[in-house]
Amino acid sequence: MTEPDQKEAPETDATSGGAPTESRADVRSRVLGALRHALERADPGVLARLRRADPRSPPPDFFRVSVDVLDEILPGRGPIRDEQETRWAVIVQAMAMALGTNAKSGGLLGGAPFGKALATAGVAEMRMLRLLEAEADQLPALTRQLVSQLVSRGEPFSVGDLAALVLDRDPERARREIARNFYRHLESN
């Protein structure tokens, strides 16, 4: 199983003649791009259901847009797959929220790093701190609240840092990156 993680030196694979394989961050970036493409092609009803869904129990529409992409990186079945799908469902929901009702335009996906977007949108420091201090089971609700604030304020954001926070088993690097970007841009608002 490829577990999403922060950027690291590419590993080599004996089966590829020693050529570098994708880093975990590269895999995550590729998967995020493929999911975005799938969401941009989805009809508005699918996006609406994904925006309203509870990621802890992903709806059939989650599998419609993600199964081909996630099959490449997740184990075939079992509790590890279920847990990873739940984490990815949080990200797919955030992406669907950011794409809004006009997914073909790209919506608010692809902008500033997540922490900078939070600061620029005037999100309260306490809300950002709650996200960074959250346990995995709290992330779906907190992510939804913060992404909702960004969307309501029309603030574009990159989903990469958020994905690292939600997907990594040890998200310390993602927490630090979000905090750095938040505080770096907090004073400039």
Coordinates of N, CA and C in Angstrom, one line a residue:
M1 N 0.8 -1.2 0.0 CA 0.0 0.0 0.0 C 0.9 1.2 0.0
T2 N 0.5 2.2 -0.8 CA 1.2 3.5 -0.8 C 0.5 4.4 0.2
E3 N 1.2 4.8 1.2 CA 0.6 5.6 2.2 C 1.0 7.1 1.9
P4 N 0.0 8.0 1.8 CA 0.4 9.4 1.5 C 1.3 9.9 2.6
D5 N 2.3 10.6 2.3 CA 3.3 11.2 3.2 C 3.9 12.5 2.6
Q6 N 4.7 13.2 3.3 CA 5.3 14.4 2.8 C 6.4 14.0 1.8
K7 N 6.8 15.1 1.1 CA 7.8 14.9 0.1 C 9.1 14.3 0.7
E8 N 9.6 13.3 0.0 CA 10.8 12.6 0.4 C 11.6 12.3 -0.8
A9 N 12.8 11.8 -0.6 CA 13.6 11.4 -1.7 C 13.0 10.2 -2.4
P10 N 13.0 10.2 -3.7 CA 12.4 9.1 -4.5 C 13.1 7.8 -4.1
E11 N 12.3 6.8 -4.0 CA 12.9 5.5 -3.7 C 13.2 4.8 -5.1
T12 N 14.1 3.8 -5.0 CA 14.4 3.1 -6.3 C 13.7 1.7 -6.2
D13 N 13.4 1.2 -7.3 CA 12.7 -0.1 -7.4 C 13.5 -1.0 -8.2
A14 N 13.9 -2.1 -7.7 CA 14.7 -3.1 -8.4 C 14.1 -3.5 -9.7
T15 N 12.7 -3.6 -9.7 CA 12.1 -4.0 -11.0 C 12.1 -3.0 -12.1
S16 N 12.5 -1.8 -11.7 CA 12.5 -0.7 -12.8 C 14.0 -0.4 -13.1
G17 N 14.9 -1.3 -12.8 CA 16.3 -1.1 -13.2 C 16.9 -0.1 -12.3
G18 N 16.5 0.2 -11.1 CA 17.0 1.2 -10.3 C 16.5 2.6 -10.5
A19 N 15.6 2.7 -11.4 CA 15.0 4.1 -11.7 C 14.2 4.5 -10.5
P20 N 14.2 5.8 -10.3 CA 13.4 6.3 -9.1 C 11.9 6.1 -9.3
T21 N 11.2 5.7 -8.2 CA 9.8 5.6 -8.2 C 9.2 6.9 -7.7
E22 N 7.9 7.0 -7.8 CA 7.3 8.3 -7.3 C 7.4 8.3 -5.8
S23 N 7.6 9.5 -5.2 CA 7.6 9.7 -3.8 C 6.1 9.7 -3.4
R24 N 5.8 9.6 -2.1 CA 4.5 9.6 -1.6 C 3.8 10.9 -1.9
A25 N 4.5 12.0 -1.8 CA 3.9 13.3 -2.1 C 3.5 13.4 -3.5
D26 N 4.4 12.8 -4.4 CA 4.1 12.8 -5.9 C 2.8 12.0 -6.1
V27 N 2.7 10.9 -5.5 CA 1.6 10.0 -5.7 C 0.3 10.7 -5.2
R28 N 0.4 11.4 -4.1 CA -0.8 12.1 -3.5 C -1.1 13.2 -4.5
S29 N -0.2 14.0 -5.0 CA -0.4 15.0 -6.0 C -1.1 14.5 -7.3
R30 N -0.6 13.4 -7.7 CA -1.2 12.8 -8.9 C -2.6 12.3 -8.7
V31 N -2.9 11.7 -7.5 CA -4.2 11.3 -7.2 C -5.2 12.5 -7.0
L32 N -4.7 13.6 -6.4 CA -5.5 14.8 -6.2 C -5.9 15.3 -7.6
G33 N -5.0 15.3 -8.5 CA -5.2 15.8 -9.9 C -6.3 14.9 -10.6
A34 N -6.1 13.6 -10.4 CA -7.1 12.7 -11.1 C -8.5 12.9 -10.4
L35 N -8.6 13.1 -9.1 CA -9.9 13.3 -8.5 C -10.5 14.6 -8.9
R36 N -9.7 15.6 -9.0 CA -10.2 16.9 -9.5 C -10.8 16.8 -10.9
H37 N -10.1 16.1 -11.7 CA -10.6 15.8 -13.1 C -11.9 15.1 -13.1
A38 N -12.0 14.1 -12.2 CA -13.3 13.3 -12.1 C -14.4 14.2 -11.6
L39 N -14.1 15.0 -10.6 CA -15.1 15.9 -10.0 C -15.5 17.0 -11.1
E40 N -14.6 17.5 -11.8 CA -14.9 18.5 -12.8 C -15.8 17.9 -13.9
R41 N -15.8 16.6 -14.1 CA -16.7 16.0 -15.1 C -18.0 15.5 -14.5
A42 N -18.1 15.5 -13.2 CA -19.3 15.0 -12.5 C -20.5 16.0 -12.7
D43 N -21.7 15.4 -12.7 CA -22.8 16.3 -12.9 C -23.1 17.0 -11.5
P44 N -23.8 18.1 -11.6 CA -24.1 18.9 -10.4 C -24.7 18.2 -9.2
G45 N -25.6 17.2 -9.5 CA -26.2 16.4 -8.5 C -25.2 15.6 -7.7
V46 N -24.2 15.0 -8.4 CA -23.2 14.2 -7.7 C -22.4 15.2 -6.8
L47 N -22.0 16.3 -7.3 CA -21.3 17.3 -6.5 C -22.1 17.7 -5.3
A48 N -23.3 17.9 -5.4 CA -24.2 18.4 -4.3 C -24.2 17.3 -3.2
R49 N -24.4 16.0 -3.7 CA -24.4 14.9 -2.7 C -23.1 14.7 -2.0
L50 N -22.0 14.9 -2.7 CA -20.7 14.9 -2.1 C -20.5 16.0 -1.1
R51 N -21.0 17.2 -1.4 CA -20.8 18.3 -0.4 C -21.6 18.0 0.8
R52 N -22.7 17.4 0.8 CA -23.6 17.1 1.9 C -23.2 15.8 2.7
A53 N -22.4 15.0 2.1 CA -22.2 13.6 2.6 C -21.4 13.7 4.0
D54 N -21.6 12.6 4.7 CA -20.8 12.3 5.9 C -19.6 11.5 5.4
P55 N -18.4 12.0 5.4 CA -17.2 11.2 5.0 C -17.0 9.9 5.7
R56 N -17.5 9.8 6.9 CA -17.3 8.6 7.7 C -18.2 7.4 7.1
S57 N -19.1 7.8 6.3 CA -19.9 6.8 5.6 C -20.1 7.3 4.2
P58 N -19.1 7.1 3.3 CA -19.1 7.7 2.0 C -20.3 7.2 1.2
P59 N -20.9 8.1 0.5 CA -22.1 7.7 -0.4 C -21.6 7.1 -1.7
P60 N -22.5 6.4 -2.4 CA -22.1 5.8 -3.6 C -21.4 6.7 -4.6
D61 N -21.8 8.0 -4.6 CA -21.2 9.0 -5.5 C -19.7 9.1 -5.2
F62 N -19.3 8.9 -4.0 CA -17.8 9.0 -3.7 C -17.1 7.9 -4.5
F63 N -17.7 6.7 -4.5 CA -17.0 5.6 -5.2 C -17.1 5.8 -6.7
R64 N -18.2 6.5 -7.2 CA -18.3 6.7 -8.6 C -17.1 7.6 -9.1
V65 N -16.7 8.6 -8.3 CA -15.7 9.5 -8.8 C -14.3 9.0 -8.3
S66 N -14.2 8.1 -7.4 CA -12.8 7.8 -6.8 C -12.3 6.4 -7.0
V67 N -13.2 5.5 -7.2 CA -12.8 4.1 -7.2 C -11.6 3.7 -8.1
D68 N -11.7 4.2 -9.4 CA -10.6 3.9 -10.3 C -9.3 4.5 -9.8
V69 N -9.3 5.7 -9.3 CA -8.1 6.4 -8.9 C -7.6 5.7 -7.6
L70 N -8.4 5.5 -6.6 CA -7.9 4.9 -5.4 C -7.6 3.5 -5.4
D71 N -8.1 2.7 -6.4 CA -7.8 1.3 -6.5 C -6.3 1.2 -6.8
E72 N -5.7 2.2 -7.4 CA -4.3 2.1 -7.8 C -3.4 2.2 -6.5
I73 N -3.9 2.9 -5.5 CA -3.0 3.2 -4.3 C -3.4 2.5 -3.0
L74 N -4.6 2.0 -2.9 CA -5.1 1.4 -1.7 C -5.2 -0.1 -1.8
P75 N -5.1 -0.8 -0.6 CA -5.2 -2.2 -0.7 C -6.6 -2.6 -1.1
G76 N -6.8 -3.8 -1.6 CA -8.1 -4.3 -2.2 C -9.3 -4.2 -1.3
R77 N -9.1 -4.6 0.0 CA -10.3 -4.6 0.9 C -9.8 -4.7 2.3
G78 N -10.7 -4.5 3.2 CA -10.4 -4.6 4.7 C -10.5 -3.3 5.4
P79 N -10.2 -3.4 6.7 CA -10.3 -2.2 7.5 C -9.3 -1.1 7.1
I80 N -8.1 -1.4 6.6 CA -7.2 -0.4 6.2 C -7.7 0.4 5.0
R81 N -8.3 -0.3 4.1 CA -8.9 0.3 2.9 C -10.1 1.2 3.4
D82 N -10.9 0.7 4.3 CA -12.1 1.5 4.7 C -11.6 2.8 5.4
E83 N -10.6 2.7 6.3 CA -10.1 3.9 7.0 C -9.5 4.9 6.0
Q84 N -8.7 4.4 5.0 CA -8.1 5.3 4.0 C -9.2 5.9 3.1
E85 N -10.3 5.2 2.8 CA -11.3 5.7 2.0 C -12.1 6.8 2.7
T86 N -12.2 6.7 4.0 CA -12.9 7.7 4.9 C -12.0 9.0 4.8
R87 N -10.7 8.8 4.9 CA -9.8 10.0 4.9 C -9.9 10.7 3.5
W88 N -9.9 9.9 2.4 CA -10.0 10.4 1.1 C -11.4 11.1 0.9
A89 N -12.4 10.5 1.5 CA -13.8 11.1 1.4 C -13.8 12.5 2.0
V90 N -13.0 12.8 3.0 CA -12.9 14.2 3.6 C -12.4 15.1 2.5
I91 N -11.3 14.7 1.8 CA -10.7 15.5 0.8 C -11.6 15.7 -0.4
V92 N -12.3 14.6 -0.8 CA -13.2 14.7 -2.0 C -14.3 15.7 -1.6
Q93 N -14.8 15.6 -0.4 CA -15.9 16.6 0.0 C -15.4 18.0 0.0
A94 N -14.2 18.2 0.5 CA -13.6 19.6 0.4 C -13.4 20.1 -1.0
M95 N -13.0 19.2 -1.9 CA -12.8 19.5 -3.3 C -14.2 19.8 -3.9
A96 N -15.2 19.0 -3.6 CA -16.5 19.3 -4.2 C -17.1 20.6 -3.7
M97 N -16.9 20.9 -2.4 CA -17.3 22.2 -1.9 C -16.6 23.3 -2.6
A98 N -15.3 23.2 -2.8 CA -14.5 24.3 -3.5 C -14.9 24.4 -5.0
L99 N -15.3 23.3 -5.6 CA -15.7 23.4 -7.0 C -17.1 24.1 -7.2
G100 N -17.9 23.9 -6.1 CA -19.2 24.6 -6.2 C -20.1 24.0 -7.2
T101 N -21.0 24.8 -7.7 CA -22.0 24.3 -8.7 C -21.5 24.4 -10.1
N102 N -20.3 25.1 -10.3 CA -19.8 25.2 -11.7 C -18.4 24.6 -11.7
A103 N -18.4 23.3 -11.6 CA -17.1 22.5 -11.5 C -16.2 22.7 -12.7
K104 N -16.8 23.0 -13.9 CA -16.0 23.1 -15.1 C -15.1 24.3 -15.1
S105 N -15.5 25.3 -14.3 CA -14.6 26.5 -14.1 C -13.5 26.3 -13.2
G106 N -13.5 25.2 -12.4 CA -12.4 25.0 -11.5 C -12.7 25.6 -10.1
G107 N -13.8 26.3 -10.0 CA -14.2 26.8 -8.7 C -13.1 27.5 -7.9
L108 N -13.0 27.2 -6.7 CA -12.0 27.8 -5.8 C -10.8 26.9 -5.5
L109 N -10.7 25.8 -6.3 CA -9.6 24.9 -6.1 C -8.4 25.4 -6.9
G110 N -7.2 25.4 -6.2 CA -6.0 25.8 -6.9 C -5.7 27.2 -6.6
G111 N -5.3 27.5 -5.4 CA -4.9 28.9 -5.1 C -3.8 28.8 -4.1
A112 N -4.0 29.6 -3.1 CA -3.0 29.8 -2.0 C -2.9 28.5 -1.2
P113 N -1.7 28.3 -0.6 CA -1.7 27.2 0.4 C -2.8 27.3 1.4
F114 N -3.2 26.2 2.0 CA -4.4 26.2 2.9 C -4.3 27.2 4.0
G115 N -3.1 27.2 4.7 CA -3.0 28.1 5.8 C -3.1 29.6 5.4
K116 N -2.5 29.9 4.3 CA -2.5 31.3 3.8 C -4.0 31.7 3.4
A117 N -4.7 30.8 2.8 CA -6.1 31.0 2.5 C -6.9 31.3 3.7
L118 N -6.7 30.5 4.8 CA -7.4 30.7 6.0 C -7.1 32.1 6.6
A119 N -5.9 32.5 6.6 CA -5.5 33.8 7.1 C -6.2 34.9 6.2
T120 N -6.0 34.8 4.9 CA -6.6 35.8 4.0 C -8.1 35.9 4.1
A121 N -8.7 34.8 4.4 CA -10.2 34.8 4.5 C -10.7 35.3 5.9
G122 N -9.7 35.6 6.8 CA -10.1 36.1 8.1 C -10.6 35.0 9.0
V123 N -10.3 33.8 8.8 CA -10.7 32.7 9.7 C -10.1 32.9 11.0
A124 N -10.9 32.8 12.1 CA -10.4 33.0 13.4 C -9.2 32.0 13.8
E125 N -8.3 32.6 14.5 CA -7.1 31.8 14.9 C -7.5 30.5 15.6
M126 N -8.5 30.6 16.5 CA -9.0 29.5 17.3 C -9.5 28.4 16.4
R127 N -10.2 28.7 15.3 CA -10.7 27.6 14.4 C -9.5 26.9 13.8
M128 N -8.5 27.7 13.3 CA -7.3 27.1 12.7 C -6.6 26.2 13.7
L129 N -6.5 26.6 15.0 CA -5.8 25.9 16.0 C -6.6 24.6 16.3
R130 N -7.9 24.6 16.3 CA -8.7 23.4 16.5 C -8.4 22.4 15.4
L131 N -8.3 22.8 14.2 CA -8.0 21.9 13.1 C -6.6 21.3 13.3
L132 N -5.6 22.1 13.7 CA -4.3 21.6 13.8 C -4.1 20.6 15.0
E133 N -4.9 20.8 16.0 CA -4.8 20.0 17.2 C -5.8 18.8 17.2
A134 N -6.6 18.7 16.2 CA -7.6 17.7 16.1 C -7.1 16.3 16.0
E135 N -7.8 15.4 16.5 CA -7.6 13.9 16.3 C -8.2 13.6 15.0
A136 N -7.9 12.4 14.4 CA -8.3 12.0 13.1 C -9.9 12.0 13.0
D137 N -10.5 11.6 14.1 CA -12.0 11.5 14.1 C -12.7 12.8 14.1
Q138 N -12.0 13.9 14.4 CA -12.5 15.2 14.4 C -12.3 16.0 13.1
L139 N -11.4 15.5 12.3 CA -11.1 16.2 11.1 C -12.2 16.4 10.1
P140 N -13.1 15.4 9.9 CA -14.2 15.6 8.9 C -15.0 16.8 9.2
A141 N -15.5 17.0 10.4 CA -16.3 18.1 10.8 C -15.6 19.4 10.7
L142 N -14.3 19.5 11.3 CA -13.6 20.7 11.3 C -13.2 21.1 9.9
T143 N -12.8 20.2 9.0 CA -12.4 20.5 7.6 C -13.6 21.1 6.9
R144 N -14.8 20.4 7.1 CA -16.0 20.9 6.4 C -16.3 22.4 6.8
Q145 N -16.2 22.7 8.1 CA -16.4 24.0 8.6 C -15.5 25.1 8.0
L146 N -14.2 24.7 8.0 CA -13.2 25.7 7.5 C -13.3 25.8 6.0
V147 N -13.5 24.8 5.3 CA -13.7 24.9 3.8 C -15.0 25.7 3.5
S148 N -16.0 25.4 4.3 CA -17.2 26.2 4.1 C -17.0 27.7 4.2
Q149 N -16.2 28.1 5.2 CA -15.8 29.5 5.4 C -15.0 30.0 4.2
L150 N -14.1 29.3 3.7 CA -13.3 29.7 2.6 C -14.2 29.9 1.4
V151 N -15.1 28.9 1.1 CA -16.0 29.0 0.0 C -16.9 30.2 0.1
S152 N -17.5 30.4 1.3 CA -18.5 31.5 1.5 C -17.8 32.8 1.3
R153 N -16.5 32.9 1.5 CA -15.7 34.2 1.3 C -15.0 34.2 0.0
G154 N -15.3 33.2 -0.9 CA -14.7 33.2 -2.2 C -13.2 33.1 -2.2
E155 N -12.6 32.5 -1.2 CA -11.2 32.4 -1.1 C -10.6 31.1 -1.7
P156 N -9.9 31.2 -2.9 CA -9.4 29.9 -3.5 C -8.3 29.3 -2.6
F157 N -8.1 28.0 -2.7 CA -7.1 27.4 -1.9 C -6.6 26.1 -2.6
S158 N -5.4 25.7 -2.2 CA -4.8 24.5 -2.7 C -5.2 23.4 -1.7
V159 N -5.5 22.3 -2.2 CA -6.0 21.2 -1.3 C -4.8 20.3 -0.8
G160 N -3.6 20.6 -1.3 CA -2.4 19.8 -1.0 C -2.1 19.7 0.5
D161 N -2.0 20.9 1.2 CA -1.6 20.9 2.6 C -2.8 20.2 3.4
L162 N -4.0 20.5 3.1 CA -5.1 19.9 3.7 C -5.1 18.3 3.6
A163 N -4.8 17.9 2.4 CA -4.7 16.5 2.1 C -3.6 15.8 3.0
A164 N -2.5 16.5 3.1 CA -1.4 15.9 3.9 C -1.8 15.8 5.4
L165 N -2.6 16.8 5.9 CA -3.0 16.8 7.2 C -4.0 15.7 7.5
V166 N -4.9 15.4 6.6 CA -6.0 14.4 6.7 C -5.4 13.0 6.4
L167 N -4.6 12.9 5.4 CA -4.2 11.6 5.0 C -3.0 11.0 5.7
D168 N -2.0 11.8 6.1 CA -0.8 11.2 6.7 C -1.1 10.7 8.1
R169 N -0.4 9.5 8.3 CA -0.6 8.9 9.7 C 0.1 9.8 10.7
D170 N 1.2 10.5 10.3 CA 1.9 11.4 11.2 C 1.9 12.8 10.5
P171 N 0.8 13.6 10.7 CA 0.7 14.8 10.0 C 1.4 16.0 10.5
E172 N 2.5 15.8 11.3 CA 3.2 16.9 11.9 C 3.7 17.9 10.9
R173 N 4.3 17.4 9.8 CA 4.8 18.4 8.8 C 3.7 19.2 8.2
A174 N 2.6 18.6 8.0 CA 1.4 19.3 7.4 C 0.9 20.4 8.4
R175 N 0.9 20.0 9.7 CA 0.4 21.0 10.7 C 1.4 22.2 10.7
R176 N 2.6 21.9 10.7 CA 3.6 23.0 10.7 C 3.5 23.9 9.5
E177 N 3.3 23.3 8.3 CA 3.2 24.0 7.1 C 1.9 24.9 7.1
I178 N 0.8 24.4 7.5 CA -0.4 25.2 7.6 C -0.2 26.3 8.6
A179 N 0.3 26.0 9.8 CA 0.6 27.1 10.8 C 1.5 28.1 10.3
R180 N 2.6 27.7 9.6 CA 3.5 28.7 9.1 C 2.8 29.7 8.1
N181 N 2.1 29.1 7.2 CA 1.4 29.9 6.2 C 0.3 30.8 6.8
F182 N -0.3 30.3 7.8 CA -1.4 31.0 8.4 C -0.8 32.3 9.1
Y183 N 0.2 32.0 10.0 CA 0.8 33.1 10.7 C 1.6 34.1 9.9
R184 N 2.2 33.6 8.8 CA 3.0 34.4 7.9 C 2.1 35.4 7.2
H185 N 0.9 35.1 7.0 CA -0.1 36.0 6.3 C -1.1 36.6 7.2
L186 N -1.2 36.2 8.4 CA -2.2 36.7 9.3 C -2.0 38.2 9.5
E187 N -0.8 38.7 9.7 CA -0.5 40.1 10.0 C -0.7 40.9 8.8
S188 N -0.6 40.4 7.6 CA -0.7 41.2 6.4 C -2.1 41.5 6.0
N189 N -3.1 40.9 6.8 CA -4.5 41.2 6.5 C -5.1 42.3 7.3

